[in-house]
Amino acid sequence: MDAGADKVSDLAVPLDADVFLRSLLRELAGTLEKVVGLDEASGYISIVGGIMGEHMNGAYRRALQVETLTREQIGEVLVDLKRRIEGDFHILEEREDRIVFGNRRCPFREHVLGRPSLCMMTSNVFGSIAAENLGYARVDIEQSIAAGDAGCRVTVYLTPKEMPEPDAREYFRREE
């Protein structure tokens, strides 16, 4: 065996599966943003976020042994799922018609900086879980670490607005 091989494996290279996957997602999002533009890149990432939301919604429903999550459970579930992937989301405000979340640490860490399309993961996961259980959600990402803000502020509206903003991200329960 080559003596250099042991030395290479002992090097302090900041690489593990977690760093690799976060870097991979950052570069994928950046490439999409450059090639097809921010709006289209956000659309592609939204599709993945919706699928992830479906998976997570099912996992929490099974774990809680419920057919649907209540409004109160939705807030708890969204905070918990972000905690499990090393985000630092918390509820800032909770009303009958909305839940406002703050976040001090993005699950993508520093890899999210300059990659606002990655915020569509949060929007679609939050929106799809809320809509699948309550029938409707509209997600507004008011501040984001990706855009250079100190933290994130995400509002999940739970009741439809007569005239939503033109760029509003609305989610509806899928018909079975």
Coordinates of C-alpha atoms in Angstrom, one line a residue:
M1 CA 0.0 0.0 0.0
D2 CA 1.2 3.5 -0.8
A3 CA 2.3 5.4 2.3
G4 CA 0.8 8.6 0.8
A5 CA -2.7 7.1 0.9
D6 CA -2.8 7.1 4.7
K7 CA -1.7 10.7 4.8
V8 CA -4.4 11.8 2.3
S9 CA -7.1 10.2 4.4
D10 CA -5.9 12.1 7.4
L11 CA -6.0 15.5 5.7
A12 CA -8.3 18.1 7.2
V13 CA -10.5 18.4 4.1
P14 CA -13.9 20.0 4.9
L15 CA -15.9 17.3 3.1
D16 CA -18.5 14.9 4.2
A17 CA -21.8 13.8 2.8
D18 CA -23.7 16.7 4.3
V19 CA -21.3 19.4 2.9
F20 CA -21.2 17.6 -0.4
L21 CA -25.0 17.5 -0.8
R22 CA -25.5 21.2 0.3
S23 CA -22.8 22.2 -2.2
L24 CA -24.4 20.1 -4.9
L25 CA -27.8 21.7 -4.3
R26 CA -26.2 25.2 -4.3
E27 CA -24.4 24.6 -7.6
L28 CA -27.5 23.0 -9.2
A29 CA -29.7 26.0 -8.2
G30 CA -27.0 28.4 -9.4
T31 CA -26.7 26.6 -12.7
L32 CA -30.5 26.6 -13.2
E33 CA -30.7 30.3 -12.3
K34 CA -28.0 31.2 -14.8
V35 CA -29.3 28.9 -17.6
V36 CA -33.1 29.4 -17.4
G37 CA -33.4 32.4 -15.1
L38 CA -34.5 32.8 -11.5
D39 CA -38.2 32.4 -12.2
E40 CA -37.8 29.1 -14.1
A41 CA -35.2 27.8 -11.7
S42 CA -37.6 28.6 -8.8
G43 CA -40.3 26.7 -10.7
Y44 CA -38.2 23.6 -11.1
I45 CA -37.2 23.7 -7.4
S46 CA -40.9 24.2 -6.5
I47 CA -41.8 20.9 -8.1
V48 CA -39.2 19.1 -6.0
G49 CA -40.4 21.0 -2.9
G50 CA -44.0 19.9 -3.5
I51 CA -42.9 16.3 -3.8
M52 CA -40.9 16.6 -0.6
G53 CA -43.9 18.2 1.1
E54 CA -46.1 15.3 0.1
H55 CA -43.5 12.8 1.6
M56 CA -43.1 14.8 4.8
N57 CA -46.9 15.3 5.2
G58 CA -47.4 11.6 4.9
A59 CA -44.6 10.8 7.4
Y60 CA -46.0 13.2 10.0
R61 CA -49.6 12.0 9.5
R62 CA -48.5 8.4 10.0
A63 CA -46.4 9.2 13.0
L64 CA -49.2 11.2 14.6
Q65 CA -51.7 8.5 13.5
V66 CA -54.1 11.1 12.0
E67 CA -55.9 11.5 8.7
T68 CA -55.3 15.2 8.6
L69 CA -53.2 17.6 10.7
T70 CA -54.9 20.4 12.6
R71 CA -53.9 24.0 12.2
E72 CA -52.1 23.8 15.5
Q73 CA -50.3 20.6 14.4
I74 CA -49.2 22.2 11.2
G75 CA -47.3 24.9 13.0
E76 CA -45.6 22.4 15.2
V77 CA -44.8 20.0 12.2
L78 CA -43.3 22.8 10.1
V79 CA -41.0 23.9 13.0
D80 CA -40.1 20.3 13.7
L81 CA -39.3 19.3 10.2
K82 CA -37.0 22.3 9.8
R83 CA -35.3 21.5 13.1
R84 CA -34.7 17.9 11.9
I85 CA -32.9 19.2 8.8
E86 CA -30.9 21.7 11.0
G87 CA -32.8 24.8 10.4
D88 CA -33.8 27.1 13.2
F89 CA -37.5 28.0 12.4
H90 CA -39.8 29.2 15.2
I91 CA -43.3 30.6 15.3
L92 CA -43.4 34.4 15.7
E93 CA -47.2 34.7 15.4
E94 CA -50.1 32.4 15.2
R95 CA -53.6 33.4 14.3
E96 CA -56.6 31.6 12.9
D97 CA -55.8 32.8 9.4
R98 CA -52.0 32.6 9.4
I99 CA -48.8 31.4 10.9
V100 CA -45.7 33.6 10.8
F101 CA -42.3 31.9 11.1
G102 CA -38.9 33.3 11.8
N103 CA -35.7 31.5 11.1
R104 CA -32.1 32.1 12.3
R105 CA -30.4 29.3 10.4
C106 CA -31.1 27.9 6.9
P107 CA -30.8 24.2 6.5
F108 CA -28.7 24.9 3.4
R109 CA -26.3 26.9 5.7
E110 CA -24.0 29.4 3.8
H111 CA -24.7 27.5 0.6
V112 CA -28.1 29.3 0.3
L113 CA -26.5 32.8 0.0
G114 CA -27.2 34.2 -3.4
R115 CA -29.5 31.3 -4.3
P116 CA -33.1 32.6 -3.7
S117 CA -34.5 29.8 -5.8
L118 CA -33.7 27.4 -3.0
C119 CA -36.3 29.2 -0.9
M120 CA -38.9 27.5 -3.0
M121 CA -38.2 24.4 -1.0
T122 CA -39.5 26.1 2.1
S123 CA -42.4 27.7 0.2
N124 CA -43.6 24.4 -1.4
V125 CA -43.0 22.2 1.6
F126 CA -44.9 24.6 3.9
G127 CA -47.6 25.4 1.3
S128 CA -48.2 21.8 0.3
I129 CA -48.5 20.5 3.9
A130 CA -50.8 23.3 5.0
A131 CA -53.0 23.0 1.9
E132 CA -53.2 19.2 2.0
N133 CA -54.5 19.4 5.5
L134 CA -56.6 22.6 5.5
G135 CA -57.5 22.9 1.9
Y136 CA -55.6 26.1 1.1
A137 CA -52.3 28.0 1.8
R138 CA -50.5 31.0 0.5
V139 CA -46.9 31.4 1.3
D140 CA -45.0 34.7 1.5
I141 CA -41.3 34.7 2.0
E142 CA -40.9 38.3 3.3
Q143 CA -37.2 38.0 4.3
S144 CA -34.6 35.3 3.5
I145 CA -31.1 34.5 4.3
A146 CA -30.6 33.7 0.6
A147 CA -31.3 37.3 -0.2
G148 CA -28.8 38.5 2.4
D149 CA -31.2 39.2 5.3
A150 CA -30.1 38.3 8.8
G151 CA -32.9 35.7 9.0
C152 CA -36.1 34.5 7.3
R153 CA -39.6 35.6 7.8
V154 CA -42.2 33.3 6.2
T155 CA -45.9 33.8 6.5
V156 CA -48.3 30.9 5.7
Y157 CA -51.8 32.3 5.1
L158 CA -54.5 29.7 5.7
T159 CA -57.5 31.5 4.2
P160 CA -57.8 32.7 0.6
K161 CA -57.7 36.4 -0.2
E162 CA -60.3 37.7 -2.7
M163 CA -57.6 39.3 -4.8
P164 CA -54.2 37.7 -4.0
E165 CA -51.1 39.5 -5.1
P166 CA -50.2 38.7 -8.7
D167 CA -47.0 36.8 -7.6
A168 CA -48.6 35.1 -4.7
R169 CA -47.7 31.4 -4.2
E170 CA -51.0 29.7 -3.6
Y171 CA -51.4 26.0 -2.8
F172 CA -54.6 23.9 -2.9
R173 CA -55.5 20.5 -1.6
R174 CA -55.0 17.9 -4.4
E175 CA -58.1 16.1 -5.5
E176 CA -57.9 12.4 -4.8

